[in-house]
Coordinates of C-alpha atoms (C1' of nucleotides) in Angstrom, one line a residue:
Chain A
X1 CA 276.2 149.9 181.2
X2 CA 273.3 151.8 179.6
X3 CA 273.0 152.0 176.4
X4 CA 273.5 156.1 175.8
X5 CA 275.7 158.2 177.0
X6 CA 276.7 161.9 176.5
X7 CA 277.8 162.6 173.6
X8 CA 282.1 162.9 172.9
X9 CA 283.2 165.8 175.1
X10 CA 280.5 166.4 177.4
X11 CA 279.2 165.6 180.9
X12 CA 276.1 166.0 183.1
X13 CA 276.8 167.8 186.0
X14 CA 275.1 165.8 188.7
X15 CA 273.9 167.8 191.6
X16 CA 277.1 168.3 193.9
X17 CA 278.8 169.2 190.7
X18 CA 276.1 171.7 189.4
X19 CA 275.9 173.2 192.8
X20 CA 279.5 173.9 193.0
X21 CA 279.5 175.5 189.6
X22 CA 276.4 177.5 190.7
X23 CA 278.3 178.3 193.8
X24 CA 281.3 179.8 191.4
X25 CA 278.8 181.4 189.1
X26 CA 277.8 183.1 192.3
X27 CA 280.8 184.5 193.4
X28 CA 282.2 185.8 190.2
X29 CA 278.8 187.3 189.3
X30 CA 279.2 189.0 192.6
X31 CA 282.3 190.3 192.5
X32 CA 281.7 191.2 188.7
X33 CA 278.9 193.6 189.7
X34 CA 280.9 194.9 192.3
X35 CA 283.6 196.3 189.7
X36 CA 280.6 197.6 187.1
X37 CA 280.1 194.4 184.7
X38 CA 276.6 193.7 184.5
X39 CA 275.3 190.3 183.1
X40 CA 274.7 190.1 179.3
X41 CA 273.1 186.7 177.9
X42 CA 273.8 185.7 174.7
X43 CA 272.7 183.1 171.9
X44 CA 274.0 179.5 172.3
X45 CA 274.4 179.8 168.4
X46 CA 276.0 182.6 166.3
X47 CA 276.2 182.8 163.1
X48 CA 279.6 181.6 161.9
X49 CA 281.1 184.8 160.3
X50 CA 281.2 186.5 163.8
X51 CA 283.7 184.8 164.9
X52 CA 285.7 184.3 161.4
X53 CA 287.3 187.5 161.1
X54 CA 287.7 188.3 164.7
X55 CA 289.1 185.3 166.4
X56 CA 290.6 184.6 163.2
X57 CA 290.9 181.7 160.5
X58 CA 294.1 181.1 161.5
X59 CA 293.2 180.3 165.2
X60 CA 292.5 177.1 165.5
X61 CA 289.2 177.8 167.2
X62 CA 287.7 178.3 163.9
X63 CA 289.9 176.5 161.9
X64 CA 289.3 173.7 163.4
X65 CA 287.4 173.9 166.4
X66 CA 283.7 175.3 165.4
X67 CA 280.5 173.6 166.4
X68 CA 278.5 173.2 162.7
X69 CA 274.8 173.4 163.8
X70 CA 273.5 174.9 160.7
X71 CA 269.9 174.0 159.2
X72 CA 269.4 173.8 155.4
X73 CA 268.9 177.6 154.1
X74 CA 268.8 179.3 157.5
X75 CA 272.7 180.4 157.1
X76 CA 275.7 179.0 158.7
X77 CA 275.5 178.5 162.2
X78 CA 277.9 177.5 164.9
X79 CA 277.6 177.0 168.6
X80 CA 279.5 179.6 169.7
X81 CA 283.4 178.9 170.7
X82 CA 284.1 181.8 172.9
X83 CA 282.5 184.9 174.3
X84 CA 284.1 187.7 173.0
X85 CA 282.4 188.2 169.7
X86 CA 279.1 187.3 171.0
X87 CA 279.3 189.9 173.2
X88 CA 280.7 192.5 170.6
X89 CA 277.9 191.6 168.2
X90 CA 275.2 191.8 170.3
X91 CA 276.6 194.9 171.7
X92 CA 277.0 196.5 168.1
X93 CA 273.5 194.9 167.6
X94 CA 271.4 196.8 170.4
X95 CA 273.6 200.1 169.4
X96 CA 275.7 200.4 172.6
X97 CA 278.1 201.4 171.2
X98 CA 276.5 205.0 171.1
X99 CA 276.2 205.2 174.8
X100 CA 278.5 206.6 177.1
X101 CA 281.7 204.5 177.3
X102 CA 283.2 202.2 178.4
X103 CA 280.5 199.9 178.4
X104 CA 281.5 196.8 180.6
X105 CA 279.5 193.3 180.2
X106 CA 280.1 189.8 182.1
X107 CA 278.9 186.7 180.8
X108 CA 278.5 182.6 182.1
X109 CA 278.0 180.3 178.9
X110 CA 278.1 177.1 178.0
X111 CA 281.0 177.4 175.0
X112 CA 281.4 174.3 172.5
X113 CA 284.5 173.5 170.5
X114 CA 284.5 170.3 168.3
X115 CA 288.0 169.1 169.6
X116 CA 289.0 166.0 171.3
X117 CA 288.6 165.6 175.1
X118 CA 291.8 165.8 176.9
X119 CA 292.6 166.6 181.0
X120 CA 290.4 169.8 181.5
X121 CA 289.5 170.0 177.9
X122 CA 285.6 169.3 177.0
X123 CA 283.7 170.1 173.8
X124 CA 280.8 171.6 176.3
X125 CA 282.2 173.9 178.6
X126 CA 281.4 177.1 180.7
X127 CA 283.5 180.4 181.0
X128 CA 282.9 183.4 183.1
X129 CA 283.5 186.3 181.0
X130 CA 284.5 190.3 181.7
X131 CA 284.8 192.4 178.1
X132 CA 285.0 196.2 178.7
X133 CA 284.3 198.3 175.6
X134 CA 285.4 201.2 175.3
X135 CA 288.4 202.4 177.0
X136 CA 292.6 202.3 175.6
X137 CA 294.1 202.8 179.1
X138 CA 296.4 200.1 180.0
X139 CA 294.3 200.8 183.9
X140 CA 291.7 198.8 182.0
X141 CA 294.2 195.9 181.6
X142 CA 295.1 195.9 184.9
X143 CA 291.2 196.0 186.0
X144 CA 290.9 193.0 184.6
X145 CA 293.9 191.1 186.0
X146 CA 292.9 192.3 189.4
X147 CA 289.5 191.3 188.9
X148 CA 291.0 187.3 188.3
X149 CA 293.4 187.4 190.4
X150 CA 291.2 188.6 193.2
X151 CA 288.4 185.7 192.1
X152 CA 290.7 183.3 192.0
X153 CA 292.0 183.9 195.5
X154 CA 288.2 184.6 197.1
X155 CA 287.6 181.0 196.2
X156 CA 290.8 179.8 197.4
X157 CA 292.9 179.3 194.5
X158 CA 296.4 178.9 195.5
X159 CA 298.5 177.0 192.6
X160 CA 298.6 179.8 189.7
X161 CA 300.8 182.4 188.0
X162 CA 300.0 185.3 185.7
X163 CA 301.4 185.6 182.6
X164 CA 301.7 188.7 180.4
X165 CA 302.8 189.7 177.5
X166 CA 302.5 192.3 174.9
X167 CA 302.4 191.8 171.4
X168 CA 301.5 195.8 169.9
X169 CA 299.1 197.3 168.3
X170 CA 297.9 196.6 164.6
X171 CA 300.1 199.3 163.2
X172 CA 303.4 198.0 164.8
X173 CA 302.6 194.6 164.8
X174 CA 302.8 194.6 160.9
X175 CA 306.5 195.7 161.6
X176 CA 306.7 192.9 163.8
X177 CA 305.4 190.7 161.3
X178 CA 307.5 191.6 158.8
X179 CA 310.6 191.1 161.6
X180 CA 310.0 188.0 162.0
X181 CA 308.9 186.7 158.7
X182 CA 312.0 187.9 157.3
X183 CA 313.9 186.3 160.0
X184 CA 311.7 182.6 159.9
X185 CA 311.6 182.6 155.9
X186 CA 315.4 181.4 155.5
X187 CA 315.3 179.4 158.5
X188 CA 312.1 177.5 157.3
X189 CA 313.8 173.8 157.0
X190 CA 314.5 173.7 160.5
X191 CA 310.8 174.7 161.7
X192 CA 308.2 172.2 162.4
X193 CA 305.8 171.3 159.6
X194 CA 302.7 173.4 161.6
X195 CA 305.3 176.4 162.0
X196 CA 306.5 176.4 158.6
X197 CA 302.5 177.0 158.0
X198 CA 302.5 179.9 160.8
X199 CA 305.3 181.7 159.0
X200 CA 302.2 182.3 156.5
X201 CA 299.1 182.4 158.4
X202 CA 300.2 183.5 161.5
X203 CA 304.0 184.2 162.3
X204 CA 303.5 185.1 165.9
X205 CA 302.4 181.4 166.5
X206 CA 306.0 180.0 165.8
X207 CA 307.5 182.0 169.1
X208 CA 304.5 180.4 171.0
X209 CA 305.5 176.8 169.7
X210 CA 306.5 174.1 172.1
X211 CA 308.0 171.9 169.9
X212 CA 311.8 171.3 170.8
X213 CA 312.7 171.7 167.2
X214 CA 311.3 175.5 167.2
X215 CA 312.5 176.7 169.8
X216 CA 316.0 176.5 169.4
X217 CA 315.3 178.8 166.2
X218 CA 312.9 181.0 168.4
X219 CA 315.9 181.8 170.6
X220 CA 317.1 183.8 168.0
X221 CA 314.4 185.3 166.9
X222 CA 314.0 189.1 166.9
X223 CA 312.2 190.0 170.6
X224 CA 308.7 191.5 170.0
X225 CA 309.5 193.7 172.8
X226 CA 312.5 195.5 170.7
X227 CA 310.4 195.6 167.4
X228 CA 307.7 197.6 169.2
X229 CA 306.5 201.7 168.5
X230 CA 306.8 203.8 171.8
X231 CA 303.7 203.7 172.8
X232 CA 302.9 200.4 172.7
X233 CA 305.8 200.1 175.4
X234 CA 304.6 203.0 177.2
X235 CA 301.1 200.9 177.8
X236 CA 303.0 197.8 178.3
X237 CA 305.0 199.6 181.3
X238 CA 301.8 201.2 182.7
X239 CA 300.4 197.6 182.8
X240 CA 303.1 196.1 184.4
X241 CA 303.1 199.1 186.9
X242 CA 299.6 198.6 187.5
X243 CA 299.9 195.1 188.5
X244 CA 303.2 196.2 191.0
X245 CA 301.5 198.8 192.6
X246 CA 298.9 196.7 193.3
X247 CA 301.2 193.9 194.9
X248 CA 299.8 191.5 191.8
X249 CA 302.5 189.1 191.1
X250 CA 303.6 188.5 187.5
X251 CA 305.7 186.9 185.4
X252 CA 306.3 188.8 181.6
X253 CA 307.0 185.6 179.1
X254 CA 307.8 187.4 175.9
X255 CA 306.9 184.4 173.5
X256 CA 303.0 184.5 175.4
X257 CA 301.2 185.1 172.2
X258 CA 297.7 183.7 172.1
X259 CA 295.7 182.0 169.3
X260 CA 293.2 184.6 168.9
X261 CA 293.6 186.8 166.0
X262 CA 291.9 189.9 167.7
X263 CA 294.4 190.7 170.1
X264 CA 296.6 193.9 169.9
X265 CA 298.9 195.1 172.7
X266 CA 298.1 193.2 176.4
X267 CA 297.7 189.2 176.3
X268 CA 297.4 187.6 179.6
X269 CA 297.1 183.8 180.9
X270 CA 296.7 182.5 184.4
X271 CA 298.3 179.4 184.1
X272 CA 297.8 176.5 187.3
X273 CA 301.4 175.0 188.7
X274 CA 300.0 172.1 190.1
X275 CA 302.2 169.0 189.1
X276 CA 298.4 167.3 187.4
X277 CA 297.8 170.9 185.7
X278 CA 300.4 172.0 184.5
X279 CA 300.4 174.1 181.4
X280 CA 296.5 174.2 182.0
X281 CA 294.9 178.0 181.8
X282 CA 291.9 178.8 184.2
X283 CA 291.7 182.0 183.0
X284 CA 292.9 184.1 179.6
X285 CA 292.4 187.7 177.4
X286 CA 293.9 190.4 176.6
X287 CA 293.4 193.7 174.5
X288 CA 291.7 193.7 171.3
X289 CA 291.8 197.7 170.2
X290 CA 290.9 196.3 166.4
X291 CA 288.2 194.4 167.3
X292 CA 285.1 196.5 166.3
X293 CA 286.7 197.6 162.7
X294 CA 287.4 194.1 162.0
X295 CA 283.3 193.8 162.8
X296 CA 282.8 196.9 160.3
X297 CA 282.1 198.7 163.1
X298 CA 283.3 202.2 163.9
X299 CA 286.5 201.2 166.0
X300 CA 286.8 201.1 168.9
X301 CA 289.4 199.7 172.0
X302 CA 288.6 197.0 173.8
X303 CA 289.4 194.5 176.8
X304 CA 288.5 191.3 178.3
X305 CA 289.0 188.1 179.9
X306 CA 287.9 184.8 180.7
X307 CA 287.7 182.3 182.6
X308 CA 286.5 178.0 182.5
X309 CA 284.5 177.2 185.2
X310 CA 285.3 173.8 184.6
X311 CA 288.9 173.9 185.0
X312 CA 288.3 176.0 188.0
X313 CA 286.3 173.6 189.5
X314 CA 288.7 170.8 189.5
X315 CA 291.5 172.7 190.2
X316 CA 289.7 173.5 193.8
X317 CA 288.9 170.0 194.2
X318 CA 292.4 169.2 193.6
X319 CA 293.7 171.5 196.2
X320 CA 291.2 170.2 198.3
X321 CA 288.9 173.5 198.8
X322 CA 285.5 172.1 199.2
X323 CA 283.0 174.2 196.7
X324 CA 279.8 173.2 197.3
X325 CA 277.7 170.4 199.2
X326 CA 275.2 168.1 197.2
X327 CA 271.7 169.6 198.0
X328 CA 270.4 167.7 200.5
X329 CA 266.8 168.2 202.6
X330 CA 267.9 169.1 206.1
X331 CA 264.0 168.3 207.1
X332 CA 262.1 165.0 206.2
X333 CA 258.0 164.5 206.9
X334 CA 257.3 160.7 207.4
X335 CA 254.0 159.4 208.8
X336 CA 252.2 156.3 210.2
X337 CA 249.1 157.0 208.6
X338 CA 248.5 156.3 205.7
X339 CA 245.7 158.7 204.4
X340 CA 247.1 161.6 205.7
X341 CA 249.4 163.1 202.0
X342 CA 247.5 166.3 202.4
X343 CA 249.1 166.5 206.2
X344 CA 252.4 165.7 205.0
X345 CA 251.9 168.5 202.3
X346 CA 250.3 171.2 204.6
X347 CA 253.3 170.6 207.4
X348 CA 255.8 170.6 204.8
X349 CA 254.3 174.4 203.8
X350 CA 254.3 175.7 206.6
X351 CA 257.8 174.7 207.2
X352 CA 259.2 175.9 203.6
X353 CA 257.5 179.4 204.0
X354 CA 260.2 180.4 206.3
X355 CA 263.0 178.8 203.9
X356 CA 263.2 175.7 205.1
X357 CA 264.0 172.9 202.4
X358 CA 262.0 169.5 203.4
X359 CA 261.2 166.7 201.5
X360 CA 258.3 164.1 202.0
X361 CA 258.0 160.3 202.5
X362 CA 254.4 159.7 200.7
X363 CA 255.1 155.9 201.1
X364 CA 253.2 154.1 203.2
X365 CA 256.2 151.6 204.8
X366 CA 256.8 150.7 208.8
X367 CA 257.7 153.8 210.0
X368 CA 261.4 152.7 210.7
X369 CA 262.0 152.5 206.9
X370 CA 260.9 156.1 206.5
X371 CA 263.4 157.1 208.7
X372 CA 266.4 155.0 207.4
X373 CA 265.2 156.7 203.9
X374 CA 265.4 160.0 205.7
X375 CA 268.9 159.1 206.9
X376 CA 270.1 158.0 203.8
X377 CA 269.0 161.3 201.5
X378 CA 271.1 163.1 204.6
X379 CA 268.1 165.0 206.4
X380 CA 268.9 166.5 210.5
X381 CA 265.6 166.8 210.9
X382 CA 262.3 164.0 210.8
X383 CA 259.0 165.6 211.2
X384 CA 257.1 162.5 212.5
X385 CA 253.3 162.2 212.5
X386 CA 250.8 160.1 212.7
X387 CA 251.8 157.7 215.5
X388 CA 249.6 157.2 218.4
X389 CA 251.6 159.6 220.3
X390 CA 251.4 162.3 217.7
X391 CA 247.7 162.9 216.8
X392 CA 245.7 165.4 217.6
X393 CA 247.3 168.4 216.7
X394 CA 250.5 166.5 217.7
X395 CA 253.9 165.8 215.8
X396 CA 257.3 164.6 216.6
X397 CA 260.4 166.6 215.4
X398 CA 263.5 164.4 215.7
X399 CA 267.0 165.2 215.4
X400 CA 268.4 162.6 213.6
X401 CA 271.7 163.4 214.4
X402 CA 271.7 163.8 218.3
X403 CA 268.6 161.3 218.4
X404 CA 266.5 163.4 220.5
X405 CA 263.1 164.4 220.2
X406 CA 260.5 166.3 220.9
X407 CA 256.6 166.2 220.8
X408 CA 255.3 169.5 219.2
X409 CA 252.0 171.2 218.8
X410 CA 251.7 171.5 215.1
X411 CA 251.6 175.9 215.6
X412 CA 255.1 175.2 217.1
X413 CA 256.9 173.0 214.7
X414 CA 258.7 175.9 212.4
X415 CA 260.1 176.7 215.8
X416 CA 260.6 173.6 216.6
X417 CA 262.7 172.5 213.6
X418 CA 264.2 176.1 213.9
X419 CA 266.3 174.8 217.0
X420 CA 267.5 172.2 215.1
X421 CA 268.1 173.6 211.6
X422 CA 268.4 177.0 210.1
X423 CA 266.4 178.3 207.5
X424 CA 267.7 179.8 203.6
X425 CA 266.7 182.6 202.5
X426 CA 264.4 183.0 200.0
X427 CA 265.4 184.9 196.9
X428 CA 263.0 187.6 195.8
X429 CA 262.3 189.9 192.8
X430 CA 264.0 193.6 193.5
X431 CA 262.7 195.4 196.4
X432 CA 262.5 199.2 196.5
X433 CA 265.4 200.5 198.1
X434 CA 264.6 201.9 201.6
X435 CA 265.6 205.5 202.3
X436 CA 269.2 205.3 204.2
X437 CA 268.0 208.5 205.8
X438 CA 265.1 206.3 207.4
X439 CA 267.4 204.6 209.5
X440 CA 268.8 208.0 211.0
X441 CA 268.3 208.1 215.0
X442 CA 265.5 210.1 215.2
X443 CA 263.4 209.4 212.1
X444 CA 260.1 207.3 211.7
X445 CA 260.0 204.7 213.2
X446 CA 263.3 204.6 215.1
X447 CA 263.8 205.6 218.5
X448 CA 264.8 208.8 219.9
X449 CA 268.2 209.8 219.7
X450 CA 270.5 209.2 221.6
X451 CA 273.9 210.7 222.6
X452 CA 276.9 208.8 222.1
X453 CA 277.6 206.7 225.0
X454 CA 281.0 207.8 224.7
X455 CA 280.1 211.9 225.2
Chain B
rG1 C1' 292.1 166.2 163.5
rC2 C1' 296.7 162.6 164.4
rG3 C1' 299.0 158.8 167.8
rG4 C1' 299.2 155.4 172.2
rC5 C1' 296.4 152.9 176.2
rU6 C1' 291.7 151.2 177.9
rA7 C1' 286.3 149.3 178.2
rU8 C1' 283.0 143.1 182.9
rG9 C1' 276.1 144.6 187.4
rG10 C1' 275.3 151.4 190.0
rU11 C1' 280.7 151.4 192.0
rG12 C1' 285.3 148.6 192.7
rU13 C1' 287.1 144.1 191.0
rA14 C1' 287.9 138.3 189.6
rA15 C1' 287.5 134.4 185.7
rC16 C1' 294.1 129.5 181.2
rG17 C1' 289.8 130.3 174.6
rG18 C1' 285.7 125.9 178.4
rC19 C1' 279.4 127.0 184.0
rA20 C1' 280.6 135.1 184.2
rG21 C1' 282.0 135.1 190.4
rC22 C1' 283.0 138.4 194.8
rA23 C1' 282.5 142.9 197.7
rC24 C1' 280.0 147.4 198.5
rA25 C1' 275.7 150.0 197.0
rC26 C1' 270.5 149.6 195.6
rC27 C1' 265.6 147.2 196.3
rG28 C1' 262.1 143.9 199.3
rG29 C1' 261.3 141.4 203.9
rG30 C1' 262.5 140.3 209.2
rU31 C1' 264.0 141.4 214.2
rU32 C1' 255.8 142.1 216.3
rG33 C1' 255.4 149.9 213.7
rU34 C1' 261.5 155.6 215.8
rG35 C1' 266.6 155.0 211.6
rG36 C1' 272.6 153.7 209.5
rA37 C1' 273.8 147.3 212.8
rC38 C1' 272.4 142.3 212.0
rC39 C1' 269.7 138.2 209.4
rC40 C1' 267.1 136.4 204.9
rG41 C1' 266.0 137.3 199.9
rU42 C1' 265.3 139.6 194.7
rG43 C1' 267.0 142.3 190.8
rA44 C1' 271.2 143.8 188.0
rG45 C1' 277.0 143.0 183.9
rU46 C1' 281.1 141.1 179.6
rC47 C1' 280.3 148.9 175.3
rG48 C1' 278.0 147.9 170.0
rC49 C1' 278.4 145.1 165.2
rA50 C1' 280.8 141.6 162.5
rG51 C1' 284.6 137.7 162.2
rU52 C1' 288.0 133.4 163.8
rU53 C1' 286.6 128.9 166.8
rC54 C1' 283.3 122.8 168.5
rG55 C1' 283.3 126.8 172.1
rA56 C1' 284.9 134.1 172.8
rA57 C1' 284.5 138.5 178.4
rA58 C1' 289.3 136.8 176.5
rC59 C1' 291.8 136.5 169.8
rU60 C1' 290.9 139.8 165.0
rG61 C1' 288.5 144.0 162.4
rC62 C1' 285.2 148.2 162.4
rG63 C1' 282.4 151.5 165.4
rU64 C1' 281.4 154.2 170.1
rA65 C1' 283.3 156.3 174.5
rG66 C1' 287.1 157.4 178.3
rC67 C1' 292.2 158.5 179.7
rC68 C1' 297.1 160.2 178.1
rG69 C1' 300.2 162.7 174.4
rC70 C1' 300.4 166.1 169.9
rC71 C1' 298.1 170.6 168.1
rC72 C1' 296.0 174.4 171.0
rC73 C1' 293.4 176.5 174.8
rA74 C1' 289.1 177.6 179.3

RNA sequence: GCGGCUAUGGUGUAACGGCAGCACACCGGGUUGUGGACCCGUGAGUCGCAGUUCGAAACUGCGUAGCCGCCCCA
């Protein structure tokens, strides 16, 4: 065993791993420019009072969960613990807020939280992440919901279930509060030591406890539902007629509450029901309408949700979906001779110009051994020169697979390989968008129309 | 942060308090230069620091890390 290794709570993601959280990243990205949510990067550190009156000294995110990383005299710094004050600060920061609204963002961070590692549960780990500033209508809520639920099930998540709740507004949920204080305070004795401190800090907390001992007091509790103002009802219904409408199934648990202090009105979880996960959330949010005047901010409503990529990804292992292939190089360029690197180098070009991904042998060992090596780092395709046969303008492209192979002029071997193996694409920087009318029969460069066979 | 369990080559595993071994993988070589087989061979380990003991991988303490539970969440 070597003598380092990552620190508590964090992982490398070696390459199959990495490429099936870039695969994810992908998708969601995708899909979350599809529904309006550009990308918005933010710092890895924040400074700490971001996130202490919005996600709340109660929550145990900061009260126990922050990341110190502050330098002597530079102000407290933490690595930031979730996305959606980052995003509201740098949001207030660059002035969006005086743009036309809503404004919708998506984010991918790494998020830290100093906890100990449990099943699914890292100090290092990433979440997708959709806020949408801006807007009070529960459609918004919904939007969101949609947005996971569809995700979840383009990637081929099967084992999940929605969970919603609402917990009011700031107005009404001080009536709520004082509800249930007053019902909690004389039953105190009977509540769990960490209860008895939410009747203080947080009273909603105690109706999400799981401890046996609480619940049977929660059962009696006043229902938040019943202690609720009109309209927060009203936007609870329209959610929950959203979702129906849509054919998105739910499941309203009315003690669902949440540990963030931020949210107002719509808190949702998508929970996994697999056996090994269960109780595990792959994704969570809500509504957080007091938000921005919490910031100091001129308020505002808000919405969001997010997701770990992390728990995610193992829940797709688990159910078996395959996410992504270690990177391999499907061509490999051995040789006989041994002077000719700058050969290797220009045939590999030549080949990765039109996207494919090769890899070189520079050693100078029998030529069997560069094959087996070729094998073994999973290649389809050897490029072979340098053998009596191939010289002179000569190579062999092998197919490692079915064995066969072919002697190739070198001006043929991208084609070649191209019956063997197909090319990526290359990615490139944005392109000018060509003129749809262009493509009219008719216009420049097409050919003459031409009536409709079916005239 | 609290509690329980665990830690032996890269991986998986053996060894009563008495010589740390095996398999696979990896690396080199061979079968007289086209591959996964086969043969030969090399390298590589008791998580760290103390302690008990004639002697510790084994027992004890502390540390570190992992897993599980609590708290809570992605």
């Amino acid at each position: 065993m070597a003598g380092y290794q990552p620190p508590r709570g964090t992982r490398d993601l070696l390459p199959e791993e990495a490429a099936g959280f870039d695969g994810l990243l992908a998708v969601v990205e995708a899909r979350a420019l599809r529904y309006g949510y550009p990308r918005i990067v933010t710092p890895v550190i924040e400074d700490r009072s971001v996130f202490i009156k919005t996600t709340g000294e109660s929550s145990d995110i900061v009260g126990k969960e922050m990341f110190d990383v502050s330098l002597g005299g530079e102000g407290d710094l933490v690595l930031r613990p979730e996305a959606t004050p980052a995003v509201a600060r740098a949001f207030l920061d660059a002035g969006l807020h005086k743009t036309p609204r809503p404004q919708r963002f998506f984010a991918y961070e790494p998020m830290f939280r100093g906890q100990r590692p449990q099943k699914l549960r890292f100090r290092q780990f990433w979440q997708w992440d959709l806020e949408c500033f801006g807007a009070e209508e529960a459609a918004v809520d919904v939007e969101i919901v949609e947005f996971t639920h569809g995700f979840l099930t383009e990637v081929g998540l099967t084992g999940y279930e929605i969970r919603i709740n609402t917990i009011g507004d700031a107005k009404c949920r001080a009536k709520v509060r004082e509800s249930l204080t007053a019902y909690f305070t004389p039953l105190r004795e009977r509540l769990s030591p960490a209860s008895q401190r939410r009747v203080d800090t947080n009273v909603l907390r105690v109706l999400d406890s799981k401890e046996a001992q609480d619940r049977a007091v929660v059962e009696g509790a006043p229902k938040i539902l019943d202690l609720l103002c009109d309209e927060d009802r009203a936007h609870f219904s329209a959610l929950q007629d959203g979702l129906t409408t849509l054919g998105i199934p739910f499941r309203v648990v009315p003690t669902l509450v949440r540990g963030l202090d931020y949210y107002t009105r719509t808190v949702v979880e998508f929970h996994l029901t697999d056996p090994e996960f269960e109780g595990i959330a792959v994704a969570g949010g809500g509504r957080y309408d007091g938000l921005f005047a919490t910031m100091g901010a001129e308020d505002m409503p808000g919405t969001g949700i997010a997701g770990g990529m992390d728990v995610l990804y193992y829940a797709l292992r688990k159910e078996n979906v395959k996410v992504a292939e270690e990177p391999k190089p499907d061509v490999y360029i051995v040789s006989a001779q041994a002077d000719d690197v700058v050969n290797r180098m220009q045939l590999a070009a030549g080949l990765r110009a039109k996207g494919f991904t090769v890899a070189i042998d520079y050693s100078t060992r029998a030529l069997d051994k560069q094959l087996e090596t070729a094998v073994k780092h999973g290649a389809k395709v050897a490029v072979i020169a340098g053998t009596p046969e191939a010289r002179g303008g000569y190579v062999i492209v092998r197919d490692l697979q079915k064995k066969e192979q072919r002697k190739t002029r070198l001006a043929a071997v991208v084609v070649e390989v191209g019956r063997h193996v197909t090319p990526k694409a290359i990615p490139t920087l944005w392109q000018p968008p060509t003129d749809p009318d262009d493509k009219e029969p008719g216009a420049a460069g097409e050919g003459p129309y031409l009536g409709d066979p079916r005239d």
